[in-house]
Coordinates of C-alpha atoms in Angstrom, one line a residue:
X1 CA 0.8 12.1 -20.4
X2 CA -0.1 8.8 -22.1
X3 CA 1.4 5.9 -21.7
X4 CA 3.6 3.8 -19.0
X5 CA 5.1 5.5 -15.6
X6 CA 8.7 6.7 -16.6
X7 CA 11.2 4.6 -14.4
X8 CA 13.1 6.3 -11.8
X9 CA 16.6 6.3 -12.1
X10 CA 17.7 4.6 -8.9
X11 CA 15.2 1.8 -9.5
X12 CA 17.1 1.6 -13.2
X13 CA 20.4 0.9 -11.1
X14 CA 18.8 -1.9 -8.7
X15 CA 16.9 -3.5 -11.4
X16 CA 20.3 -3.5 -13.3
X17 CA 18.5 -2.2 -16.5
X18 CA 20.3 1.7 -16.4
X19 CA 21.6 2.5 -19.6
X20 CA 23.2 6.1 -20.0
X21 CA 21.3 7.4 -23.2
X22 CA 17.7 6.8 -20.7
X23 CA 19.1 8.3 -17.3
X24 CA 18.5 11.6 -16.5
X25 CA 21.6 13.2 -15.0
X26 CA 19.5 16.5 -13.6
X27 CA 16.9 14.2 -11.9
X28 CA 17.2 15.2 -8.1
X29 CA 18.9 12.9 -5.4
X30 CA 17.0 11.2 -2.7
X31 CA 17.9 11.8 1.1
X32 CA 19.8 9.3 2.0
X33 CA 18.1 9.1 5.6
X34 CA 15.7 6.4 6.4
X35 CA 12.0 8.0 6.5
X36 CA 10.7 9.1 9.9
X37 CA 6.5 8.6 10.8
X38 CA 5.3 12.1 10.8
X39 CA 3.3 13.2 13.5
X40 CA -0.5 13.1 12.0
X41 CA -0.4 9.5 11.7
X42 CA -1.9 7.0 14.3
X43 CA -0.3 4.4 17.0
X44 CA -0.9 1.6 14.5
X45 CA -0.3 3.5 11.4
X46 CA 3.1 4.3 12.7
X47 CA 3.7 0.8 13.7
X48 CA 2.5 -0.3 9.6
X49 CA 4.8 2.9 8.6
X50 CA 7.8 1.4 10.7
X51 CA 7.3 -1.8 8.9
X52 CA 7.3 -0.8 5.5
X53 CA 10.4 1.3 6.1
X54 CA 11.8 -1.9 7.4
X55 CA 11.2 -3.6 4.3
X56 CA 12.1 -0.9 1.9
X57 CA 15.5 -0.1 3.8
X58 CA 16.2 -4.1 3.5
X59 CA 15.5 -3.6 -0.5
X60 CA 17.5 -0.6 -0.9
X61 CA 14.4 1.7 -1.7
X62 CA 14.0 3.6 1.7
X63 CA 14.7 7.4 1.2
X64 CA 13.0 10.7 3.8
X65 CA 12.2 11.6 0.2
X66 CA 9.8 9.6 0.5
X67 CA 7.9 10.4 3.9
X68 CA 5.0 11.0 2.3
X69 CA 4.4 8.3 -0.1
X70 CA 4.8 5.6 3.2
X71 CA 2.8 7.6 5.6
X72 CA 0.0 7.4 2.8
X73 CA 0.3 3.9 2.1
X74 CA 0.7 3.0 6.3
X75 CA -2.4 5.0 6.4
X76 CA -4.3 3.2 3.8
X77 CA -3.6 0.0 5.4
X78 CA -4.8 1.0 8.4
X79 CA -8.2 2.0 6.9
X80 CA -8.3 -1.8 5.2
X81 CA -7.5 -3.0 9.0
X82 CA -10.5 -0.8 10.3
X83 CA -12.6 -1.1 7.5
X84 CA -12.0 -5.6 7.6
X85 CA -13.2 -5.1 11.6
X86 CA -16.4 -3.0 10.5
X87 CA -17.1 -5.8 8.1
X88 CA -16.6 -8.7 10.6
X89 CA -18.9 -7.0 12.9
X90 CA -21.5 -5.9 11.0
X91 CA -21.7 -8.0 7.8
X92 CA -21.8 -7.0 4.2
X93 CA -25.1 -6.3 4.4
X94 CA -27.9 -4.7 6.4
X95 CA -31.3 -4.4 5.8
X96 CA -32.5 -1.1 4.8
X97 CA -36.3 -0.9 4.4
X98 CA -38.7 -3.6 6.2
X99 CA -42.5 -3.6 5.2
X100 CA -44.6 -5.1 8.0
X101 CA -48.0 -6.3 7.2
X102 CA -51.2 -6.1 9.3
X103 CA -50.2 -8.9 11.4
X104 CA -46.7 -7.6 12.1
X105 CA -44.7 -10.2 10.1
X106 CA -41.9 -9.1 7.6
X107 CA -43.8 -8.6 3.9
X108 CA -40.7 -7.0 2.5
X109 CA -37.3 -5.8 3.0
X110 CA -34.5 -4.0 1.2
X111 CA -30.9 -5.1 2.1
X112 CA -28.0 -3.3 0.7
X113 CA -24.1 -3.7 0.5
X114 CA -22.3 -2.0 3.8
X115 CA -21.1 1.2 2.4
X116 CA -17.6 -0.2 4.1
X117 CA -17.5 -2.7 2.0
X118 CA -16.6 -0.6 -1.2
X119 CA -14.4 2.0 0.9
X120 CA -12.3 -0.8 2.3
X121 CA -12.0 -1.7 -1.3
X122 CA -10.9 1.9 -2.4
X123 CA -8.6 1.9 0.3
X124 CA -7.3 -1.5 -1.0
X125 CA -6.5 -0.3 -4.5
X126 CA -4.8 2.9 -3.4
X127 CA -2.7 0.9 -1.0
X128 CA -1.5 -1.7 -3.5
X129 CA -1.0 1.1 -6.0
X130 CA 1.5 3.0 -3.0
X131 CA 3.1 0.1 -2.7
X132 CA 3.8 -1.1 -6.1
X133 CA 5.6 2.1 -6.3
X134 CA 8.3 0.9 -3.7
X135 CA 8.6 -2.4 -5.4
X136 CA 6.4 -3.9 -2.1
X137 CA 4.8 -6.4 -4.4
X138 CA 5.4 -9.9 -5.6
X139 CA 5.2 -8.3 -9.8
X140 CA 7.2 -5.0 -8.6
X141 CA 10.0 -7.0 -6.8
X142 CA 10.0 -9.5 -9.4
X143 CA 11.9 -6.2 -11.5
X144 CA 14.6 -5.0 -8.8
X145 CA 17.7 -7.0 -8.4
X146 CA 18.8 -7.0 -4.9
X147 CA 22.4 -7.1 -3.9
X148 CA 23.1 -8.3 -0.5
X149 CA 26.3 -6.7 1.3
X150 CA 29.1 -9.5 1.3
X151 CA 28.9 -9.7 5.6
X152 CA 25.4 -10.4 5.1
X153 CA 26.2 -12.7 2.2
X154 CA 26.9 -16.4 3.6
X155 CA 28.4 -17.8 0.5
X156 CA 30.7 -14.5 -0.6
X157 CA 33.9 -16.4 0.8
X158 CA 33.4 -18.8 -1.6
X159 CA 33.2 -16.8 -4.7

């Protein structure tokens, strides 16, 4: 299918742009649990998994239907954390071929880009594109209308 991601319905609702000719009243409901870490993912990509479901239960966005999607994106941060460390350690580069001459001093050398390099960057995109889907970005938020609970709300008494 061509074209623009369809919106879901919910995210219609928050962003306050629902109108009923465009919802789709046989689109399923999300659990209303908050999303637990399954059990394949890492110490630290729980603790990343934890935080975005933090974040997204504070937005309104946080549903177990979307286990998944988090534990994908917690994941693929974790790969940019490890893949950053690699880099710091090792450099961007590294020298693949050296050509000695008859007195042992370098003639030539080949030095490549760390094959970590590009993989932390793959894991980068895929990560941002996880998280766009939850509104976890400065663009995506900038479209969803929060509305903060009246106890939370400082000023509501004086409305």
């Amino acid at each position: 299918m061509a074209g623009r991601k369809r919106t879901p319905d919910h995210l219609k609702l928050v962003a306050g742009t629902a109108q009923p000719c465009r919802m789709n009243p046989d689109a399923p409901k999300a659990l209303a649990d908050l999303p637990v870490a399954p059990d394949w993912l890492s110490t630290r990509a729980t603790e990343i998994f934890d935080g975005l479901v933090a974040i997204a239960s504070q937005m309104g966005v946080a549903s177990a239907s979307d286990t998944a999607m988090l534990a994908m994106a917690a994941s693929r941060l974790e790969e940019v954390e490890i893949c950053t460390a690699l880099i710091e350690d090792g450099g961007r580069t590294f020298v693949s071929k050296v050509a000695y001459d008859e007195e042992g001093r370098v003639k030539s050398q080949q030095i490549k880009g760390h094959p970590v390099v590009a993989q932390r960057s793959e894991a980068m995109r895929h990560a941002q594109s996880l998280l766009v889907e939850f509104g976890l970005s400065p663009a995506a938020r900038s479209k969803v209308s929060a509305n903060v609970p009246d106890e939370q709300n400082p000023f509501a008494a004086l409305g």
